[in-house]
């Protein structure tokens, strides 16, 4: 009788909280094990953490408490960075002498375009495939419907809390009305719940998983970001986002409809078929992690038509050139000769991207010539950092080197001891490619400046060329240095190294700092030259010291 009474007292909310608790425990265990693993890899303190720590229950409970705090801090920090990078930074950089009302209208417009439109199309927890969902349902045997109800309740509760805190800080910074700002966040929370229902309805009606359609997500991102930031130009685009979000009737309607959708999702929706469709771990087309690993391997695998097939006229020349070299120079020459097409593919893709930019950028400058000035172009010169980060070929070539040459050879101590030799050989090859790409990008920017000024002002051309060439050198050594000193790639070509992510994050942070400070073009050029020379100076020393221990298969 007592058991039956307990069952009767067990409300749906109690079951949901119990499921959330189980998910938290799984997340805690996973996070704690990762913390233990990466702490063991730290210098000086790593040897203090033994393998027995994984089985130390009391120690893991203490670390688990820290992990809970880290999860909440990480969620809040993510929202703060999101609001800071997507909304606050553009308003600080690109607006002057603007009153709080105009700032608030700009914020609402961007918030509508990015959080309402773009995120509404590209994000759906119901149809999202991740390792936690797979582990919880396929391995822990949690009921799919219970799991999704708990996940959705937790997701949108924390969504309102995190974004509410972030919006409050923005309101304090720009002197908005805090209650009004929180009402907008509440409205957006209900709107995202409605989007979850629409994604699920589309799946049940047509079997379409919209978040996995690259064309749909890419198009929505392009259009949403374009309309979000166009008001910062001189095109006088109306702030339709602020008009939509600032309608009291629409606020009431979306809140009411969102509450109804939330009730239906939490009480009367069966998520089994939708969840099963996205956790089919055996099908790489439905699992992003397998799909990405498979894609990464295919990108560095050689196919028959990729292998260089010299004709009889140059066969003797290639053989003679290879035989003239010895040791690692010969190994490098064999790799370059055999996989010419594979190594050139990243260069050709990036060259094509630069050609497209070279067509569109001067055309856009010509169309909006009356709304632009050379000072505004120089103000955005730090964008060259991000362009060169994404247009250089080091990362892709390092993956190809790991897959075709280094993975088996890393197991031998002599190969790691001689890391300096093959590091320098590869650096020269990567540098020659990146210098060509940097020159092409500098030429594209130069043409755009000449179009803008009518050829009358060429003072900014020299620093742009010097900056681009210096960045080509910087990123050539950057990707290769991280590969040798950290070696972040697993056998599936995944990168699970927090240190690797942190160092690359510093590059993105430097771009944000440069955009915020807005240094003069020659000052930015001088800073980049100094950093490049310093990076080159320490690169060989770091490879000599750390590659012997770190340049190995993870």
XYZ file of N, CA and C in Angstrom, residues 189 192 280 291 305-306 335 497 500:
27
model
N 12.029 33.384 -25.604
C 12.003 32.016 -25.080
C 10.764 31.272 -25.575
N 11.108 30.434 -29.285
C 11.980 29.282 -29.564
C 11.271 27.969 -29.240
N 20.672 7.268 -34.620
C 21.084 6.045 -35.295
C 22.589 6.090 -35.468
N 29.739 11.548 -39.115
C 29.768 12.190 -40.427
C 30.988 13.097 -40.555
N 42.809 9.021 -58.803
C 43.098 10.140 -59.678
C 43.871 11.244 -58.963
N 43.994 11.159 -57.604
C 44.786 12.144 -56.875
C 46.270 11.823 -56.920
N 56.579 12.350 -50.737
C 55.213 12.717 -50.365
C 54.641 13.760 -51.321
N 41.855 18.304 -27.993
C 42.796 18.925 -27.065
C 42.288 20.290 -26.612
N 44.828 23.029 -27.531
C 44.772 23.397 -28.946
C 43.634 24.389 -29.192
